[in-house]
């Protein structure tokens, strides 16, 4: 009985110290843009597939997109510029909070036609919610700093964003951006580049005076505009070269020349001369 009195407080303590981040469910889907309503500032995705992972015992997570039982999902855009970045017919990955559709916190355009996988070339919203990698073997490491005078619960308005651009896993650029500021990296000799604009955002209140990492509430969400220009020949790198099929060509042996006369004629003449000499004997 004494053991029970000890176990209960310990369990309660464990529940209390669980991290407060990501308490609102994020739903990520993939599909084709079927319509863009500039008046309502919404984008509709057709035949959406929902992203999810399974966790087999003793193995790595297996993640994939699975077709949903709805034909269309509509959500408002993270910022108005998304209405000009995306077009009807684009294949996109989009994330919403608390349920599918309604309010997209992120929309990312996919680079199509590569048999080895999918890659992102445009993002409007929070890049941290996109499971698909950037084109050109680029990646981003983003964080925000809070304005502690604007906090409400678990989030504050972000005063700046630290933007790190990585190329093939190596950090090649690090900038601190204020709202609406832009940074660009194009230091590779392959025509590729990455442009990041920090539009606006939120940051955790945990680092502010009076803030607590144990506080429960919504996770901070920020808005960026990311534009990736793939390397020259990026599509060619992933094309599958068909194995050549051997063909049998007719073989033609050109006539052999010797002093202007065919060899067969010379041999026949020699045999005739020899036979004539035998008969004369």
C-alpha positions as CSV (number, residue, x, y, z in Angstrom):
1,X,0.0,0.0,0.0
2,X,2.9,2.3,0.8
3,X,4.3,1.6,-2.7
4,X,1.0,2.7,-4.3
5,X,1.2,6.0,-2.5
6,X,4.7,6.5,-3.9
7,X,3.8,5.4,-7.5
8,X,0.9,7.8,-7.9
9,X,2.8,11.0,-7.2
10,X,5.6,9.9,-9.5
11,X,3.2,9.2,-12.4
12,X,1.5,12.6,-11.9
13,X,4.9,14.3,-11.9
14,X,5.8,12.5,-15.2
15,X,2.6,13.7,-16.8
16,X,3.3,17.3,-15.6
17,X,6.7,17.5,-17.1
18,X,5.8,16.4,-20.6
19,X,6.8,19.0,-23.1
20,X,4.2,21.5,-24.2
21,X,5.1,21.7,-27.8
22,X,3.0,20.4,-30.7
23,X,-0.1,20.0,-28.5
24,X,-2.3,20.9,-31.5
25,X,-2.4,18.1,-34.2
26,X,-0.7,18.9,-37.5
27,X,-2.3,17.3,-40.5
28,X,-0.1,17.1,-43.6
29,X,-1.5,16.2,-47.0
30,X,-0.4,15.9,-50.6
31,X,-2.4,16.5,-53.8
32,X,-3.0,18.6,-56.9
33,X,-4.2,22.2,-56.7
34,X,-7.6,22.2,-58.2
35,X,-8.7,25.8,-57.6
36,X,-7.4,29.1,-56.2
37,X,-9.9,31.6,-54.9
38,X,-8.2,35.0,-54.7
39,X,-11.2,36.7,-53.3
40,X,-11.6,34.3,-50.4
41,X,-7.8,33.7,-50.2
42,X,-8.1,30.0,-50.3
43,X,-6.5,27.1,-52.1
44,X,-8.2,23.8,-52.8
45,X,-6.4,20.5,-53.1
46,X,-7.9,17.6,-55.1
47,X,-7.6,13.9,-54.1
48,X,-5.6,14.6,-51.0
49,X,-3.3,11.9,-49.4
50,X,-2.5,12.2,-45.7
51,X,1.0,11.8,-44.4
52,X,1.6,9.3,-41.6
53,X,4.2,7.1,-40.1
54,X,4.2,3.6,-38.5
55,X,6.7,2.5,-36.0
56,X,7.7,-1.2,-36.2
57,X,9.3,-2.7,-33.2
58,X,13.1,-2.5,-33.5
59,X,13.0,-0.7,-36.8
60,X,13.0,2.8,-38.3
61,X,9.7,4.6,-38.8
62,X,8.0,3.9,-42.1
63,X,6.3,7.1,-43.5
64,X,4.1,7.5,-46.5
65,X,1.1,9.3,-48.0
66,X,-2.3,7.5,-47.9
67,X,-5.4,8.4,-50.0
68,X,-8.1,10.1,-47.9
69,X,-11.8,9.4,-48.1
70,X,-12.5,13.0,-49.3
71,X,-12.1,14.4,-52.8
72,X,-11.3,18.0,-51.9
73,X,-9.7,20.0,-49.1
74,X,-9.9,23.8,-48.9
75,X,-7.9,26.1,-46.6
76,X,-7.0,29.7,-46.3
77,X,-3.4,30.6,-47.3
78,X,-0.7,31.5,-44.8
79,X,0.0,34.8,-46.5
80,X,-1.5,36.5,-49.6
81,X,1.7,35.9,-51.7
82,X,0.8,32.2,-51.8
83,X,-2.0,33.1,-54.3
84,X,0.7,34.0,-56.9
85,X,3.3,31.4,-56.1
86,X,1.0,28.4,-56.7
87,X,-1.0,27.6,-59.8
88,X,-3.8,25.2,-60.6
89,X,-2.2,21.9,-61.6
90,X,0.7,22.1,-59.2
91,X,1.4,19.2,-56.9
92,X,1.8,20.4,-53.4
93,X,2.2,19.3,-49.8
94,X,0.1,21.3,-47.3
95,X,-0.2,21.3,-43.5
96,X,-3.1,22.5,-41.3
97,X,-3.6,22.6,-37.6
98,X,-6.3,20.8,-35.6
99,X,-7.7,19.0,-38.6
100,X,-7.5,18.6,-42.4
101,X,-7.9,21.8,-44.3
102,X,-9.5,25.0,-43.0
103,X,-6.3,27.0,-42.5
104,X,-3.1,26.0,-44.2
105,X,-0.1,26.9,-42.1
106,X,2.2,25.7,-44.9
107,X,2.0,25.0,-48.7
108,X,5.0,23.6,-50.6
109,X,5.3,23.1,-54.3
110,X,6.8,19.8,-55.4
111,X,9.3,19.4,-58.3
112,X,7.8,16.7,-60.4
113,X,9.1,14.1,-62.8
114,X,11.9,12.5,-60.8
115,X,11.7,8.7,-60.5
116,X,13.9,8.7,-57.4
117,X,11.6,10.8,-55.2
118,X,9.9,14.2,-54.7
119,X,11.6,17.5,-53.9
120,X,10.3,20.9,-52.8
121,X,11.1,24.1,-54.8
122,X,8.7,26.6,-53.2
123,X,7.4,27.0,-49.6
124,X,5.0,29.6,-48.2
125,X,4.4,29.1,-44.5
126,X,6.3,27.1,-41.8
127,X,9.0,24.9,-43.4
128,X,9.3,22.8,-40.3
129,X,6.0,21.1,-41.1
130,X,7.1,19.9,-44.6
131,X,8.3,16.3,-44.6
132,X,9.6,16.4,-48.2
133,X,13.3,17.5,-48.8
134,X,14.3,20.6,-50.7
135,X,15.7,20.2,-54.2
136,X,19.4,20.3,-54.8
137,X,20.3,18.7,-51.5
138,X,19.6,21.9,-49.6
139,X,18.1,22.1,-46.1
140,X,17.1,24.7,-43.6
141,X,17.6,25.2,-39.8
142,X,15.3,27.9,-38.6
143,X,14.5,29.3,-35.2
144,X,12.8,32.5,-33.8
145,X,13.5,34.8,-30.9
146,X,10.5,36.1,-28.9
147,X,9.4,39.7,-28.2
148,X,8.7,39.0,-24.5
149,X,6.4,42.0,-24.2
150,X,3.9,40.3,-26.6
151,X,3.5,36.9,-25.0
152,X,0.2,35.1,-24.5
153,X,0.4,31.7,-23.0
154,X,3.0,29.5,-24.7
155,X,3.7,31.9,-27.7
156,X,5.1,35.3,-28.3
157,X,5.5,37.4,-31.4
158,X,8.8,36.7,-33.0
159,X,11.1,39.7,-33.2
160,X,13.8,38.0,-35.4
161,X,14.5,34.6,-37.0
162,X,17.8,32.8,-37.2
163,X,18.1,31.4,-40.7
164,X,20.7,28.7,-41.5
165,X,21.0,27.3,-45.0
166,X,22.8,23.9,-45.4
167,X,24.2,22.5,-48.6
168,X,24.7,18.7,-48.6
169,X,24.6,18.8,-44.8
170,X,27.1,21.6,-44.4
171,X,26.1,25.0,-43.1
172,X,26.9,27.6,-45.8
173,X,25.0,30.6,-44.6
174,X,23.7,32.0,-41.3
175,X,21.7,35.2,-41.0
176,X,19.4,36.8,-38.5
177,X,16.4,38.3,-40.2
178,X,13.7,40.7,-39.0
179,X,10.2,40.6,-40.4
180,X,10.1,41.0,-44.3
181,X,13.9,40.7,-44.6
182,X,15.5,38.4,-47.2
183,X,18.6,36.3,-47.5
184,X,20.0,34.5,-50.5
185,X,22.6,31.8,-51.0
186,X,24.0,31.0,-54.5
187,X,27.6,30.0,-53.7
188,X,27.7,26.7,-55.6
189,X,28.9,26.6,-59.2
190,X,25.9,24.7,-60.5
191,X,23.4,27.5,-61.0
192,X,21.4,26.6,-57.9
193,X,20.3,29.0,-55.2
194,X,18.1,29.3,-52.1
195,X,16.2,32.5,-51.1
196,X,14.5,32.8,-47.7
197,X,12.2,35.6,-46.6
198,X,11.1,35.8,-43.0
199,X,7.6,37.2,-43.2
200,X,6.4,37.0,-39.7
201,X,6.3,34.5,-36.9
202,X,5.9,33.3,-33.3
203,X,8.4,32.1,-30.7
204,X,8.1,30.1,-27.6
205,X,7.5,32.0,-24.4
206,X,9.6,29.5,-22.4
207,X,12.8,31.7,-22.5
208,X,11.0,34.9,-21.3
209,X,10.8,36.0,-17.7
210,X,7.9,34.2,-16.2
211,X,7.8,31.7,-19.0
212,X,7.9,27.9,-18.4
213,X,8.8,25.0,-20.6
214,X,6.1,23.1,-18.7
215,X,3.3,25.4,-19.8
216,X,0.7,23.8,-22.1
217,X,-0.7,25.5,-25.1
218,X,-0.3,25.8,-28.9
219,X,3.0,25.5,-30.6
220,X,4.5,28.6,-32.3
221,X,4.0,28.9,-36.0
222,X,5.9,31.2,-38.4
223,X,5.6,32.2,-42.0
224,X,8.5,32.1,-44.5
225,X,8.8,32.3,-48.2
226,X,11.4,29.9,-49.6
227,X,12.4,29.7,-53.2
228,X,14.9,27.0,-54.4
229,X,16.4,27.1,-57.9
230,X,17.6,23.5,-58.6
231,X,21.1,22.9,-60.0
232,X,21.6,22.9,-63.7
233,X,20.7,19.4,-65.0
234,X,18.9,18.5,-61.8
235,X,16.3,16.6,-63.8
236,X,19.0,14.9,-65.8
237,X,20.7,13.6,-62.7
238,X,17.6,11.5,-61.9
239,X,16.7,10.2,-65.3
240,X,16.7,6.5,-65.7
241,X,18.8,5.6,-68.7
242,X,17.3,2.7,-70.5
243,X,19.6,-0.3,-71.1
244,X,20.4,-0.5,-74.8
245,X,18.9,-3.5,-76.5
246,X,21.4,-5.2,-78.8
247,X,20.3,-5.5,-82.5
248,X,21.6,-7.8,-85.2
249,X,22.7,-5.9,-88.2
250,X,23.4,-7.6,-91.6
251,X,27.1,-8.1,-92.1
252,X,28.5,-7.2,-95.5
253,X,32.0,-8.2,-96.3
254,X,33.5,-5.7,-98.8
255,X,35.3,-7.2,-101.8
256,X,39.1,-7.6,-101.3
257,X,41.1,-5.9,-104.0
258,X,44.6,-6.9,-105.1
259,X,46.2,-5.0,-108.0
260,X,42.7,-4.1,-109.3
261,X,41.7,-7.7,-109.8
262,X,39.6,-9.9,-107.4
263,X,41.6,-12.6,-105.7
264,X,39.2,-15.3,-107.0
265,X,40.0,-14.3,-110.6
266,X,43.8,-14.5,-110.1
267,X,43.5,-18.0,-108.4
268,X,41.3,-19.3,-111.2
269,X,43.8,-18.0,-113.9
270,X,46.7,-19.7,-112.1
271,X,44.9,-23.1,-112.0
272,X,44.0,-22.8,-115.7
273,X,47.7,-22.2,-116.7
274,X,48.8,-25.2,-114.6
275,X,46.2,-27.5,-116.3
276,X,47.2,-26.4,-119.7
277,X,50.9,-27.2,-119.1
278,X,50.0,-30.7,-117.9
279,X,47.9,-31.5,-121.1
280,X,50.7,-30.2,-123.4
281,X,53.0,-32.7,-121.9
